[in-house]
């Protein structure tokens, strides 16, 4: 039996990496998924992969940092599938440097995508969620909705060279805990998954795009696998998605305001 049959999910940054794996996983369990990414091609590719495997998907292309994006994302779910049950705030990127070299633009850009954008998406979702919850309460039904925000061990433990990203990923934990308290009355479980090191574009060998540095030094990757990750290797996007999925299932209906680390045993 599919655990998420008929539920409506929105997943940001789902054109690649972990977000793509989350979208496919939720769809494989019967959710109707609104797929977002910044550009057409990766967004449509994920949506097609879902439909080709028998699932249901719609697309909402654009940057999560556009001021009206949150409203557009939520409206796509409501207009296309008539509901909104699962929100996964996943989109993001890193733009690293030590603090003395970090510009205001660099700090703000990373805060914008990892904190401001989820805030706007969740704010846009507040009114429909409140409306659905009131209706369900009036009918004597308890229907649980799910928010899964994505953090990082950079946010839970700090990471040299990532003062912008670590600050943002700690910020999303505060947002998670606060909304768990604000939205408990609407039966929304709001939780956070902090990833360790997952094999995606983000953890590829270090690369510079103009002045933007991202990725991980190859020698650090080796050290991580050898000495620091108890399970001995980086995670796959599918394993990362499974962590998110746990917080989307009915088995997590009484769990809210929590952060779990999906990191092969890394503890911060
Ligand atoms: N890979 C890891 O080891 C790791 C560790 C900790 C946390 N994370 C977090 O997991 C999430 C997914 O990262 P990933 O590893 O899959 O990276 P990825 O680069 O493979 O995928 C991220 C996706 O987000 C999209 N994206 C970026 N900015 C966007 C924007 N403004 N609007 C819409 N889409 C945008 C990208 O186009 C890309 O498709 C991120 O929030 C990241 O910070 C990843």
mmCIF file of C-alpha atoms and ligand atoms in Angstrom:
data_model
loop_
_atom_site.group_PDB
_atom_site.id
_atom_site.type_symbol
_atom_site.label_atom_id
_atom_site.label_comp_id
_atom_site.label_asym_id
_atom_site.label_seq_id
_atom_site.Cartn_x
_atom_site.Cartn_y
_atom_site.Cartn_z
ATOM 1 C CA UNK A 1 0.000 0.000 0.000
ATOM 2 C CA UNK A 2 1.260 3.470 -0.865
ATOM 3 C CA UNK A 3 1.776 5.552 2.258
ATOM 4 C CA UNK A 4 1.177 8.951 0.668
ATOM 5 C CA UNK A 5 -1.638 8.121 -1.743
ATOM 6 C CA UNK A 6 -3.373 11.298 -2.895
ATOM 7 C CA UNK A 7 -1.307 13.669 -0.755
ATOM 8 C CA UNK A 8 -0.078 16.836 -2.445
ATOM 9 C CA UNK A 9 3.607 17.689 -2.058
ATOM 10 C CA UNK A 10 5.761 20.619 -3.141
ATOM 11 C CA UNK A 11 9.525 20.084 -3.332
ATOM 12 C CA UNK A 12 11.924 22.950 -4.073
ATOM 13 C CA UNK A 13 15.238 22.380 -5.851
ATOM 14 C CA UNK A 14 13.944 19.056 -7.151
ATOM 15 C CA UNK A 15 15.688 19.134 -10.517
ATOM 16 C CA UNK A 16 18.844 17.482 -9.204
ATOM 17 C CA UNK A 17 20.475 15.754 -6.289
ATOM 18 C CA UNK A 18 18.583 15.197 -3.063
ATOM 19 C CA UNK A 19 15.486 17.177 -4.081
ATOM 20 C CA UNK A 20 15.061 15.048 -7.190
ATOM 21 C CA UNK A 21 15.341 11.873 -5.112
ATOM 22 C CA UNK A 22 12.796 13.260 -2.613
ATOM 23 C CA UNK A 23 10.324 14.099 -5.394
ATOM 24 C CA UNK A 24 10.668 10.597 -6.891
ATOM 25 C CA UNK A 25 10.331 8.921 -3.494
ATOM 26 C CA UNK A 26 7.206 10.852 -2.502
ATOM 27 C CA UNK A 27 5.670 10.190 -5.925
ATOM 28 C CA UNK A 28 6.497 6.489 -5.701
ATOM 29 C CA UNK A 29 4.462 6.421 -2.491
ATOM 30 C CA UNK A 30 1.471 7.981 -4.254
ATOM 31 C CA UNK A 31 1.927 11.718 -3.624
ATOM 32 C CA UNK A 32 1.120 14.246 -6.357
ATOM 33 C CA UNK A 33 4.294 16.306 -6.558
ATOM 34 C CA UNK A 34 4.893 19.893 -7.664
ATOM 35 C CA UNK A 35 8.503 19.925 -8.828
ATOM 36 C CA UNK A 36 10.518 23.140 -8.655
ATOM 37 C CA UNK A 37 13.940 24.085 -9.894
ATOM 38 C CA UNK A 38 15.454 27.272 -11.248
ATOM 39 C CA UNK A 39 15.497 26.214 -14.910
ATOM 40 C CA UNK A 40 13.113 24.410 -17.236
ATOM 41 C CA UNK A 41 15.286 21.441 -18.197
ATOM 42 C CA UNK A 42 16.017 19.870 -14.776
ATOM 43 C CA UNK A 43 12.513 20.649 -13.516
ATOM 44 C CA UNK A 44 10.839 18.980 -16.491
ATOM 45 C CA UNK A 45 13.257 16.043 -16.399
ATOM 46 C CA UNK A 46 12.253 15.194 -12.823
ATOM 47 C CA UNK A 47 8.552 15.658 -13.563
ATOM 48 C CA UNK A 48 8.890 13.350 -16.590
ATOM 49 C CA UNK A 49 10.762 10.744 -14.557
ATOM 50 C CA UNK A 50 7.838 10.760 -12.125
ATOM 51 C CA UNK A 51 5.160 10.421 -14.780
ATOM 52 C CA UNK A 52 7.131 7.753 -16.636
ATOM 53 C CA UNK A 53 7.182 5.642 -13.495
ATOM 54 C CA UNK A 54 3.419 5.976 -13.110
ATOM 55 C CA UNK A 55 3.284 8.933 -10.714
ATOM 56 C CA UNK A 56 1.723 12.379 -10.936
ATOM 57 C CA UNK A 57 3.698 15.613 -11.185
ATOM 58 C CA UNK A 58 3.376 19.269 -12.070
ATOM 59 C CA UNK A 59 6.108 21.870 -12.460
ATOM 60 C CA UNK A 60 6.743 25.308 -11.011
ATOM 61 C CA UNK A 61 9.912 26.672 -12.622
ATOM 62 C CA UNK A 62 11.783 29.614 -11.128
ATOM 63 C CA UNK A 63 14.098 30.786 -8.408
ATOM 64 C CA UNK A 64 12.829 30.297 -4.885
ATOM 65 C CA UNK A 65 14.392 33.680 -4.135
ATOM 66 C CA UNK A 66 11.921 35.573 -6.337
ATOM 67 C CA UNK A 67 9.702 37.553 -3.953
ATOM 68 C CA UNK A 68 6.477 36.129 -5.406
ATOM 69 C CA UNK A 69 7.765 32.574 -5.717
ATOM 70 C CA UNK A 70 6.207 31.275 -2.468
ATOM 71 C CA UNK A 71 2.734 32.343 -3.574
ATOM 72 C CA UNK A 72 3.238 30.855 -7.028
ATOM 73 C CA UNK A 73 4.509 27.532 -5.642
ATOM 74 C CA UNK A 74 1.599 27.139 -3.228
ATOM 75 C CA UNK A 75 -0.927 28.231 -5.858
ATOM 76 C CA UNK A 76 0.399 25.636 -8.313
ATOM 77 C CA UNK A 77 -0.337 22.894 -5.781
ATOM 78 C CA UNK A 78 -3.802 24.219 -4.987
ATOM 79 C CA UNK A 79 -4.792 24.920 -8.601
ATOM 80 C CA UNK A 80 -3.380 21.683 -10.042
ATOM 81 C CA UNK A 81 -4.087 19.144 -7.324
ATOM 82 C CA UNK A 82 -6.588 20.901 -5.014
ATOM 83 C CA UNK A 83 -4.565 20.592 -1.802
ATOM 84 C CA UNK A 84 -1.292 21.043 0.024
ATOM 85 C CA UNK A 85 -0.097 18.358 2.433
ATOM 86 C CA UNK A 86 3.707 18.174 2.276
ATOM 87 C CA UNK A 87 6.237 20.984 1.892
ATOM 88 C CA UNK A 88 9.923 20.176 1.432
ATOM 89 C CA UNK A 89 12.230 23.214 1.538
ATOM 90 C CA UNK A 90 15.297 21.789 -0.169
ATOM 91 C CA UNK A 91 16.603 24.241 -2.827
ATOM 92 C CA UNK A 92 19.987 25.729 -2.177
ATOM 93 C CA UNK A 93 23.661 26.043 -2.901
ATOM 94 C CA UNK A 94 26.885 26.963 -1.162
ATOM 95 C CA UNK A 95 29.172 29.926 -1.821
ATOM 96 C CA UNK A 96 32.104 29.491 0.495
ATOM 97 C CA UNK A 97 34.946 31.549 1.870
ATOM 98 C CA UNK A 98 36.466 32.511 5.180
ATOM 99 C CA UNK A 99 34.782 35.433 6.906
ATOM 100 C CA UNK A 100 37.419 38.042 6.055
ATOM 101 C CA UNK A 101 36.898 37.352 2.347
ATOM 102 C CA UNK A 102 33.121 37.046 2.442
ATOM 103 C CA UNK A 103 31.173 39.905 0.884
ATOM 104 C CA UNK A 104 27.768 41.174 1.974
ATOM 105 C CA UNK A 105 26.383 39.904 -1.342
ATOM 106 C CA UNK A 106 27.753 36.423 -0.669
ATOM 107 C CA UNK A 107 26.361 36.299 2.849
ATOM 108 C CA UNK A 108 22.962 37.643 1.803
ATOM 109 C CA UNK A 109 22.613 35.388 -1.245
ATOM 110 C CA UNK A 110 23.050 32.265 0.850
ATOM 111 C CA UNK A 111 20.716 33.533 3.574
ATOM 112 C CA UNK A 112 18.194 34.417 0.874
ATOM 113 C CA UNK A 113 17.999 30.942 -0.648
ATOM 114 C CA UNK A 114 18.201 28.900 2.580
ATOM 115 C CA UNK A 115 16.187 31.088 4.996
ATOM 116 C CA UNK A 116 14.194 33.856 3.299
ATOM 117 C CA UNK A 117 12.845 31.592 0.544
ATOM 118 C CA UNK A 118 11.547 28.882 2.933
ATOM 119 C CA UNK A 119 10.045 31.651 5.076
ATOM 120 C CA UNK A 120 8.127 33.040 2.093
ATOM 121 C CA UNK A 121 6.966 29.582 0.981
ATOM 122 C CA UNK A 122 5.729 28.723 4.468
ATOM 123 C CA UNK A 123 4.058 32.117 4.888
ATOM 124 C CA UNK A 124 2.231 31.585 1.601
ATOM 125 C CA UNK A 125 1.107 28.157 2.812
ATOM 126 C CA UNK A 126 -0.228 29.451 6.135
ATOM 127 C CA UNK A 127 -3.621 30.629 4.935
ATOM 128 C CA UNK A 128 -4.623 27.533 2.916
ATOM 129 C CA UNK A 129 -3.336 25.233 5.654
ATOM 130 C CA UNK A 130 -5.361 27.119 8.268
ATOM 131 C CA UNK A 131 -8.432 26.926 6.039
ATOM 132 C CA UNK A 132 -8.080 23.177 5.414
ATOM 133 C CA UNK A 133 -7.403 22.483 9.096
ATOM 134 C CA UNK A 134 -10.456 24.455 10.247
ATOM 135 C CA UNK A 135 -12.668 22.592 7.813
ATOM 136 C CA UNK A 136 -11.266 19.212 8.888
ATOM 137 C CA UNK A 137 -11.652 20.084 12.591
ATOM 138 C CA UNK A 138 -15.266 21.082 11.954
ATOM 139 C CA UNK A 139 -15.805 17.646 10.403
ATOM 140 C CA UNK A 140 -14.143 15.985 13.400
ATOM 141 C CA UNK A 141 -11.190 14.761 11.314
ATOM 142 C CA UNK A 142 -7.531 14.964 12.299
ATOM 143 C CA UNK A 143 -5.431 15.320 9.132
ATOM 144 C CA UNK A 144 -1.681 15.711 9.530
ATOM 145 C CA UNK A 145 0.337 17.844 7.171
ATOM 146 C CA UNK A 146 4.113 17.812 6.905
ATOM 147 C CA UNK A 147 6.848 20.389 6.559
ATOM 148 C CA UNK A 148 10.388 19.127 6.130
ATOM 149 C CA UNK A 149 13.088 21.789 6.132
ATOM 150 C CA UNK A 150 16.593 20.901 5.057
ATOM 151 C CA UNK A 151 19.563 21.772 7.244
ATOM 152 C CA UNK A 152 23.130 20.522 7.386
ATOM 153 C CA UNK A 153 25.776 19.453 9.840
ATOM 154 C CA UNK A 154 27.257 22.864 8.975
ATOM 155 C CA UNK A 155 24.229 24.355 10.699
ATOM 156 C CA UNK A 156 24.193 22.017 13.685
ATOM 157 C CA UNK A 157 27.967 21.958 14.255
ATOM 158 C CA UNK A 158 29.449 24.880 12.313
ATOM 159 C CA UNK A 159 31.966 24.569 9.477
ATOM 160 C CA UNK A 160 35.032 26.685 8.772
ATOM 161 C CA UNK A 161 34.676 28.547 5.482
ATOM 162 C CA UNK A 162 30.875 28.512 5.545
ATOM 163 C CA UNK A 163 29.821 31.291 7.910
ATOM 164 C CA UNK A 164 26.962 32.244 5.553
ATOM 165 C CA UNK A 165 25.757 28.680 4.979
ATOM 166 C CA UNK A 166 26.183 27.538 8.594
ATOM 167 C CA UNK A 167 24.271 30.604 9.820
ATOM 168 C CA UNK A 168 21.486 29.962 7.316
ATOM 169 C CA UNK A 169 21.272 26.250 8.123
ATOM 170 C CA UNK A 170 21.110 27.048 11.848
ATOM 171 C CA UNK A 171 18.409 29.638 11.068
ATOM 172 C CA UNK A 172 16.179 27.095 9.370
ATOM 173 C CA UNK A 173 16.249 25.051 12.584
ATOM 174 C CA UNK A 174 14.846 28.039 14.502
ATOM 175 C CA UNK A 175 12.164 28.425 11.849
ATOM 176 C CA UNK A 176 11.321 24.725 12.153
ATOM 177 C CA UNK A 177 10.931 24.818 15.938
ATOM 178 C CA UNK A 178 8.881 28.010 15.865
ATOM 179 C CA UNK A 179 6.459 26.795 13.220
ATOM 180 C CA UNK A 180 6.086 23.474 15.025
ATOM 181 C CA UNK A 181 4.689 25.581 17.871
ATOM 182 C CA UNK A 182 2.599 27.924 15.704
ATOM 183 C CA UNK A 183 1.133 25.197 13.504
ATOM 184 C CA UNK A 184 0.563 22.405 16.016
ATOM 185 C CA UNK A 185 -3.013 23.634 16.294
ATOM 186 C CA UNK A 186 -3.406 22.944 12.562
ATOM 187 C CA UNK A 187 -1.942 19.435 12.925
ATOM 188 C CA UNK A 188 1.177 20.255 10.938
ATOM 189 C CA UNK A 189 4.330 18.311 11.791
ATOM 190 C CA UNK A 190 7.271 20.631 11.172
ATOM 191 C CA UNK A 191 10.653 18.905 11.233
ATOM 192 C CA UNK A 192 14.130 19.312 9.889
ATOM 193 C CA UNK A 193 16.636 16.944 8.300
ATOM 194 C CA UNK A 194 20.301 17.905 8.634
ATOM 195 C CA UNK A 195 22.404 16.112 6.060
ATOM 196 C CA UNK A 196 25.975 15.077 6.599
ATOM 197 C CA UNK A 197 27.833 14.475 3.339
ATOM 198 C CA UNK A 198 25.671 13.274 0.467
ATOM 199 C CA UNK A 199 27.118 12.573 -2.968
ATOM 200 C CA UNK A 200 25.666 15.340 -5.162
ATOM 201 C CA UNK A 201 26.901 18.319 -7.127
ATOM 202 C CA UNK A 202 27.386 20.095 -3.799
ATOM 203 C CA UNK A 203 30.001 17.618 -2.579
ATOM 204 C CA UNK A 204 31.842 17.218 -5.866
ATOM 205 C CA UNK A 205 35.523 18.144 -5.895
ATOM 206 C CA UNK A 206 35.930 21.851 -5.328
ATOM 207 C CA UNK A 207 35.082 24.062 -8.293
ATOM 208 C CA UNK A 208 35.032 27.771 -8.973
ATOM 209 C CA UNK A 209 32.336 29.425 -11.084
ATOM 210 C CA UNK A 210 33.625 32.980 -11.562
ATOM 211 C CA UNK A 211 34.302 34.088 -8.011
ATOM 212 C CA UNK A 212 31.959 31.443 -6.555
ATOM 213 C CA UNK A 213 33.665 28.552 -4.888
ATOM 214 C CA UNK A 214 31.702 25.435 -4.006
ATOM 215 C CA UNK A 215 32.368 21.758 -3.457
ATOM 216 C CA UNK A 216 34.711 19.885 -1.154
ATOM 217 C CA UNK A 217 38.481 19.408 -1.369
ATOM 218 C CA UNK A 218 39.201 15.851 -2.667
ATOM 219 C CA UNK A 219 41.564 15.133 0.244
ATOM 220 C CA UNK A 220 38.802 16.111 2.702
ATOM 221 C CA UNK A 221 36.387 13.723 0.977
ATOM 222 C CA UNK A 222 38.896 10.901 1.423
ATOM 223 C CA UNK A 223 39.427 11.799 5.078
ATOM 224 C CA UNK A 224 35.686 11.957 5.659
ATOM 225 C CA UNK A 225 35.173 8.477 4.276
ATOM 226 C CA UNK A 226 38.210 7.047 6.049
ATOM 227 C CA UNK A 227 38.023 8.688 9.469
ATOM 228 C CA UNK A 228 34.935 10.787 10.097
ATOM 229 C CA UNK A 229 31.840 9.045 8.751
ATOM 230 C CA UNK A 230 31.193 5.982 10.924
ATOM 231 C CA UNK A 231 29.399 4.172 8.097
ATOM 232 C CA UNK A 232 32.486 4.717 5.943
ATOM 233 C CA UNK A 233 31.168 6.522 2.878
ATOM 234 C CA UNK A 234 29.122 9.464 1.650
ATOM 235 C CA UNK A 235 25.371 8.954 1.452
ATOM 236 C CA UNK A 236 23.442 8.620 -1.786
ATOM 237 C CA UNK A 237 20.679 11.080 -2.721
ATOM 238 C CA UNK A 238 18.218 8.199 -2.309
ATOM 239 C CA UNK A 239 19.392 7.534 1.268
ATOM 240 C CA UNK A 240 19.079 11.265 1.976
ATOM 241 C CA UNK A 241 15.558 11.270 0.529
ATOM 242 C CA UNK A 242 14.597 8.374 2.784
ATOM 243 C CA UNK A 243 15.350 10.595 5.796
ATOM 244 C CA UNK A 244 12.969 13.229 4.466
ATOM 245 C CA UNK A 245 10.372 10.597 3.655
ATOM 246 C CA UNK A 246 10.315 9.417 7.291
ATOM 247 C CA UNK A 247 8.971 12.822 8.288
ATOM 248 C CA UNK A 248 6.294 12.645 5.577
ATOM 249 C CA UNK A 249 4.771 9.344 6.664
ATOM 250 C CA UNK A 250 1.868 8.797 9.063
ATOM 251 C CA UNK A 251 4.356 7.149 11.451
ATOM 252 C CA UNK A 252 5.721 10.621 12.238
ATOM 253 C CA UNK A 253 2.332 12.132 13.073
ATOM 254 C CA UNK A 254 3.262 12.736 16.723
ATOM 255 C CA UNK A 255 6.781 14.029 16.016
ATOM 256 C CA UNK A 256 7.264 17.759 15.525
ATOM 257 C CA UNK A 257 9.945 20.421 16.010
ATOM 258 C CA UNK A 258 12.760 17.874 15.648
ATOM 259 C CA UNK A 259 16.046 17.776 13.770
ATOM 260 C CA UNK A 260 17.504 14.462 12.661
ATOM 261 C CA UNK A 261 20.946 14.084 11.156
ATOM 262 C CA UNK A 262 21.160 11.873 8.087
ATOM 263 C CA UNK A 263 24.892 11.525 7.910
ATOM 264 C CA UNK A 264 26.028 7.937 8.187
ATOM 265 C CA UNK A 265 26.593 8.254 11.926
ATOM 266 C CA UNK A 266 28.232 11.700 12.047
ATOM 267 C CA UNK A 267 27.264 13.321 15.329
ATOM 268 C CA UNK A 268 27.508 17.062 15.975
HETATM 269 N N1 LIG B 1 24.945 17.238 -0.538
HETATM 270 C C1 LIG B 1 25.213 17.371 0.730
HETATM 271 O O1 LIG B 1 26.161 16.756 1.249
HETATM 272 C C2 LIG B 1 24.387 18.259 1.618
HETATM 273 C C3 LIG B 1 24.712 18.338 2.964
HETATM 274 C C4 LIG B 1 23.957 19.119 3.804
HETATM 275 C C5 LIG B 1 22.851 19.804 3.308
HETATM 276 N N2 LIG B 1 22.556 19.732 1.987
HETATM 277 C C6 LIG B 1 21.390 20.496 1.529
HETATM 278 O O2 LIG B 1 20.567 19.670 0.745
HETATM 279 C C7 LIG B 1 19.848 20.469 -0.203
HETATM 280 C C8 LIG B 1 20.005 19.881 -1.588
HETATM 281 O O3 LIG B 1 21.375 19.936 -1.979
HETATM 282 P P1 LIG B 1 22.048 18.903 -3.017
HETATM 283 O O4 LIG B 1 23.222 18.324 -2.357
HETATM 284 O O5 LIG B 1 20.997 18.005 -3.582
HETATM 285 O O6 LIG B 1 22.578 19.935 -4.120
HETATM 286 P P2 LIG B 1 22.374 19.955 -5.713
HETATM 287 O O7 LIG B 1 23.187 21.094 -6.182
HETATM 288 O O8 LIG B 1 22.616 18.614 -6.292
HETATM 289 O O9 LIG B 1 20.821 20.274 -5.867
HETATM 290 C C9 LIG B 1 20.271 21.498 -5.423
HETATM 291 C C10 LIG B 1 19.187 21.918 -6.382
HETATM 292 O O10 LIG B 1 18.649 23.161 -5.897
HETATM 293 C C11 LIG B 1 18.479 24.002 -7.019
HETATM 294 N N3 LIG B 1 18.508 25.407 -6.629
HETATM 295 C C12 LIG B 1 19.541 26.117 -6.145
HETATM 296 N N4 LIG B 1 19.186 27.377 -5.956
HETATM 297 C C13 LIG B 1 17.884 27.474 -6.347
HETATM 298 C C14 LIG B 1 16.954 28.514 -6.408
HETATM 299 N N5 LIG B 1 17.292 29.771 -6.060
HETATM 300 N N6 LIG B 1 15.699 28.261 -6.821
HETATM 301 C C15 LIG B 1 15.337 27.005 -7.194
HETATM 302 N N7 LIG B 1 16.191 25.973 -7.166
HETATM 303 C C16 LIG B 1 17.450 26.216 -6.760
HETATM 304 C C17 LIG B 1 19.653 23.670 -7.944
HETATM 305 O O11 LIG B 1 19.404 24.115 -9.280
HETATM 306 C C18 LIG B 1 19.734 22.171 -7.801
HETATM 307 O O12 LIG B 1 18.951 21.502 -8.753
HETATM 308 C C19 LIG B 1 20.399 21.893 -0.039
HETATM 309 O O13 LIG B 1 19.548 22.644 0.793
HETATM 310 C C20 LIG B 1 21.731 21.669 0.632
HETATM 311 O O14 LIG B 1 22.157 22.800 1.341
HETATM 312 C C21 LIG B 1 23.291 18.969 1.127
#
